[in-house]
CSV table of C-alpha atoms in Angstrom, one decimal:
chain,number,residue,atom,x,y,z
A,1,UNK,CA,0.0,0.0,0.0
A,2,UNK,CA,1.1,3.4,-0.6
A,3,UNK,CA,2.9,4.9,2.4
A,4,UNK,CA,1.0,8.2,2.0
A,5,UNK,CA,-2.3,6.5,1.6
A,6,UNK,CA,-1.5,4.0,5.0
A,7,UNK,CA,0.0,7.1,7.0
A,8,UNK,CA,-3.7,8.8,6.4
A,9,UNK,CA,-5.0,5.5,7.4
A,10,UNK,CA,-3.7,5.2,10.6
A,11,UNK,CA,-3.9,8.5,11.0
A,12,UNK,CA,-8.0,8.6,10.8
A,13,UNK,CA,-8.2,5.4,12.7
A,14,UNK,CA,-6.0,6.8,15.7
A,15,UNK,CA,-8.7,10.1,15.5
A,16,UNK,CA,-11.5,7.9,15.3
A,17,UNK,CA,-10.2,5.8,18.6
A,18,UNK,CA,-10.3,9.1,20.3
A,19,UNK,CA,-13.4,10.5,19.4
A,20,UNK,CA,-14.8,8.1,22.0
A,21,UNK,CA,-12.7,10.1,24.8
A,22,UNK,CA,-9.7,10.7,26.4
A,23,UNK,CA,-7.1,7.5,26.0
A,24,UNK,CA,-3.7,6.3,26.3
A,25,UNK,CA,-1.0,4.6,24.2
A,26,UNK,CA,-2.2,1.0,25.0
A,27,UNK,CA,-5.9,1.3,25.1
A,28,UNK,CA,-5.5,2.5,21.6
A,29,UNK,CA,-3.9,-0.1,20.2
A,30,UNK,CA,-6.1,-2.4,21.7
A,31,UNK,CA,-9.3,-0.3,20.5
A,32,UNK,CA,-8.1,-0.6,17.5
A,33,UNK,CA,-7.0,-4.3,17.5
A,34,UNK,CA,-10.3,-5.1,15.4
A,35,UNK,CA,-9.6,-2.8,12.7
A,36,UNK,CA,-6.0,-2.5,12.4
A,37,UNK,CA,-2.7,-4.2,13.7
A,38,UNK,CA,-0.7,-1.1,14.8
A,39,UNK,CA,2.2,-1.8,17.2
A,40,UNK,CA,3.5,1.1,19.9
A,41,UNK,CA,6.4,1.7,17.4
A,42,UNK,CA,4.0,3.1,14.8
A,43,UNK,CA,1.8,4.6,17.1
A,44,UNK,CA,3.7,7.0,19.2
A,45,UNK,CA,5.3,9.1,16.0
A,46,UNK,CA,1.4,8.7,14.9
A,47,UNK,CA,0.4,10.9,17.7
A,48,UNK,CA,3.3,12.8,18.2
A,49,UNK,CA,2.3,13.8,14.3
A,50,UNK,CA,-1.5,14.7,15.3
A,51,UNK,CA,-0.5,16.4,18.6
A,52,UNK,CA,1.8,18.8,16.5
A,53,UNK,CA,-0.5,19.2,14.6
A,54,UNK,CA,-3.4,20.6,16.6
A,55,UNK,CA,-5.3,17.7,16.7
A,56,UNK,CA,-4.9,16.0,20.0
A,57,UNK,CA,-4.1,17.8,23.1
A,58,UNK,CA,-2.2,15.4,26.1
A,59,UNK,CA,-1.6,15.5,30.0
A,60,UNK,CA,0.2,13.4,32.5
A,61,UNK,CA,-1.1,11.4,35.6
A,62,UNK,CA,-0.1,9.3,37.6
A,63,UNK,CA,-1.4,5.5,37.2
A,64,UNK,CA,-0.1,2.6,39.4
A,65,UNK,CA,3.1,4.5,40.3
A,66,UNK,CA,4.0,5.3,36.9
A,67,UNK,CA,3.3,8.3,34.8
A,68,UNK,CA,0.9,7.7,32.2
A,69,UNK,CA,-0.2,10.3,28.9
A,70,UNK,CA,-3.6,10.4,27.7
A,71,UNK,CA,-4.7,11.5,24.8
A,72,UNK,CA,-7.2,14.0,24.0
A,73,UNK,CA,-8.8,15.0,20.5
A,74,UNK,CA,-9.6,18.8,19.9
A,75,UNK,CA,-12.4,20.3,17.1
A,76,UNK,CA,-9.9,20.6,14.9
A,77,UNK,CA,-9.0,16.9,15.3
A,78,UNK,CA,-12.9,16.6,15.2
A,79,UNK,CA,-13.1,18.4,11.9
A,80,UNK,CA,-10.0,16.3,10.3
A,81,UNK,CA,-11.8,13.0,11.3
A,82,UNK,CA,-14.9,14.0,9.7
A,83,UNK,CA,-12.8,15.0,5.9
A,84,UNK,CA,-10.9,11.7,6.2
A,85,UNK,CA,-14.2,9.8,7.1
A,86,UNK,CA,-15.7,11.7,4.0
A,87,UNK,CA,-12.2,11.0,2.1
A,88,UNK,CA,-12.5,7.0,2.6
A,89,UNK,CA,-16.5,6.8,1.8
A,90,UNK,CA,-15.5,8.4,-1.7
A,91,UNK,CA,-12.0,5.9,-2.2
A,92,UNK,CA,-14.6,3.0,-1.5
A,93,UNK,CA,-17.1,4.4,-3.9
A,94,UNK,CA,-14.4,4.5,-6.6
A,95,UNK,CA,-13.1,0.9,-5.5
A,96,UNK,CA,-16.6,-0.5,-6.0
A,97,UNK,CA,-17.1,1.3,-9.2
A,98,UNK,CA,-13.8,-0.3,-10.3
A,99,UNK,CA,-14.1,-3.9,-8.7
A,100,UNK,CA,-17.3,-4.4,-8.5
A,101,UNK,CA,-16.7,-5.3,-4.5
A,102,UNK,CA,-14.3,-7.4,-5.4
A,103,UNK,CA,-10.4,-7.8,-5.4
Protein backbone atom coordinates (compact mmCIF):
# COMPACT_ATOMS: atom_id res chain seq x y z
CA UNK A 1 0.00 0.00 0.00
CA UNK A 2 1.14 3.38 -0.57
CA UNK A 3 2.91 4.90 2.38
CA UNK A 4 0.98 8.24 2.04
CA UNK A 5 -2.25 6.53 1.62
CA UNK A 6 -1.53 4.00 4.96
CA UNK A 7 -0.04 7.07 7.03
CA UNK A 8 -3.66 8.81 6.40
CA UNK A 9 -5.05 5.50 7.40
CA UNK A 10 -3.71 5.21 10.63
CA UNK A 11 -3.93 8.46 11.03
CA UNK A 12 -8.04 8.64 10.84
CA UNK A 13 -8.15 5.40 12.71
CA UNK A 14 -6.04 6.79 15.73
CA UNK A 15 -8.67 10.13 15.46
CA UNK A 16 -11.51 7.90 15.34
CA UNK A 17 -10.23 5.76 18.63
CA UNK A 18 -10.28 9.13 20.32
CA UNK A 19 -13.39 10.46 19.40
CA UNK A 20 -14.85 8.13 22.05
CA UNK A 21 -12.68 10.06 24.83
CA UNK A 22 -9.70 10.73 26.37
CA UNK A 23 -7.06 7.53 26.04
CA UNK A 24 -3.71 6.30 26.27
CA UNK A 25 -1.05 4.60 24.17
CA UNK A 26 -2.23 1.00 25.04
CA UNK A 27 -5.88 1.25 25.11
CA UNK A 28 -5.55 2.55 21.57
CA UNK A 29 -3.95 -0.07 20.17
CA UNK A 30 -6.13 -2.41 21.73
CA UNK A 31 -9.33 -0.32 20.50
CA UNK A 32 -8.06 -0.60 17.51
CA UNK A 33 -6.99 -4.34 17.55
CA UNK A 34 -10.29 -5.07 15.36
CA UNK A 35 -9.62 -2.76 12.74
CA UNK A 36 -6.02 -2.48 12.41
CA UNK A 37 -2.75 -4.19 13.67
CA UNK A 38 -0.74 -1.09 14.82
CA UNK A 39 2.18 -1.80 17.25
CA UNK A 40 3.47 1.09 19.85
CA UNK A 41 6.35 1.69 17.38
CA UNK A 42 4.02 3.06 14.81
CA UNK A 43 1.76 4.57 17.09
CA UNK A 44 3.65 7.00 19.16
CA UNK A 45 5.29 9.14 16.03
CA UNK A 46 1.39 8.67 14.93
CA UNK A 47 0.39 10.94 17.68
CA UNK A 48 3.31 12.83 18.23
CA UNK A 49 2.34 13.82 14.31
CA UNK A 50 -1.47 14.74 15.33
CA UNK A 51 -0.50 16.36 18.63
CA UNK A 52 1.81 18.78 16.48
CA UNK A 53 -0.53 19.16 14.59
CA UNK A 54 -3.38 20.62 16.57
CA UNK A 55 -5.28 17.70 16.73
CA UNK A 56 -4.93 16.04 20.03
CA UNK A 57 -4.06 17.82 23.13
CA UNK A 58 -2.24 15.44 26.08
CA UNK A 59 -1.59 15.54 30.04
CA UNK A 60 0.24 13.37 32.48
CA UNK A 61 -1.14 11.43 35.55
CA UNK A 62 -0.05 9.28 37.61
CA UNK A 63 -1.44 5.48 37.25
CA UNK A 64 -0.11 2.59 39.41
CA UNK A 65 3.06 4.48 40.31
CA UNK A 66 4.01 5.29 36.90
CA UNK A 67 3.30 8.31 34.83
CA UNK A 68 0.91 7.68 32.18
CA UNK A 69 -0.22 10.30 28.86
CA UNK A 70 -3.57 10.39 27.74
CA UNK A 71 -4.68 11.55 24.84
CA UNK A 72 -7.24 14.04 24.02
CA UNK A 73 -8.85 15.01 20.45
CA UNK A 74 -9.64 18.78 19.94
CA UNK A 75 -12.37 20.25 17.13
CA UNK A 76 -9.89 20.62 14.85
CA UNK A 77 -8.96 16.94 15.27
CA UNK A 78 -12.92 16.60 15.15
CA UNK A 79 -13.11 18.38 11.88
CA UNK A 80 -9.97 16.28 10.27
CA UNK A 81 -11.85 13.04 11.34
CA UNK A 82 -14.89 13.96 9.73
CA UNK A 83 -12.82 14.99 5.87
CA UNK A 84 -10.94 11.71 6.22
CA UNK A 85 -14.17 9.81 7.12
CA UNK A 86 -15.67 11.71 3.98
CA UNK A 87 -12.18 10.95 2.14
CA UNK A 88 -12.54 7.00 2.65
CA UNK A 89 -16.47 6.83 1.77
CA UNK A 90 -15.53 8.36 -1.71
CA UNK A 91 -12.05 5.92 -2.16
CA UNK A 92 -14.60 3.00 -1.47
CA UNK A 93 -17.08 4.36 -3.86
CA UNK A 94 -14.36 4.54 -6.58
CA UNK A 95 -13.06 0.89 -5.52
CA UNK A 96 -16.65 -0.46 -6.00
CA UNK A 97 -17.13 1.27 -9.22
CA UNK A 98 -13.75 -0.26 -10.30
CA UNK A 99 -14.07 -3.91 -8.67
CA UNK A 100 -17.34 -4.37 -8.52
CA UNK A 101 -16.67 -5.28 -4.53
CA UNK A 102 -14.28 -7.44 -5.36
CA UNK A 103 -10.43 -7.85 -5.42
Amino acid sequence: MDIQLKKGILDICVLSALERGESYGYQIIDDLRNVVEISESTLYPILKRLEGAGYLTTRTAEFSGRLRRYYKITQSGLKRLYEGRSDLQEINVIYRKIFGGRL
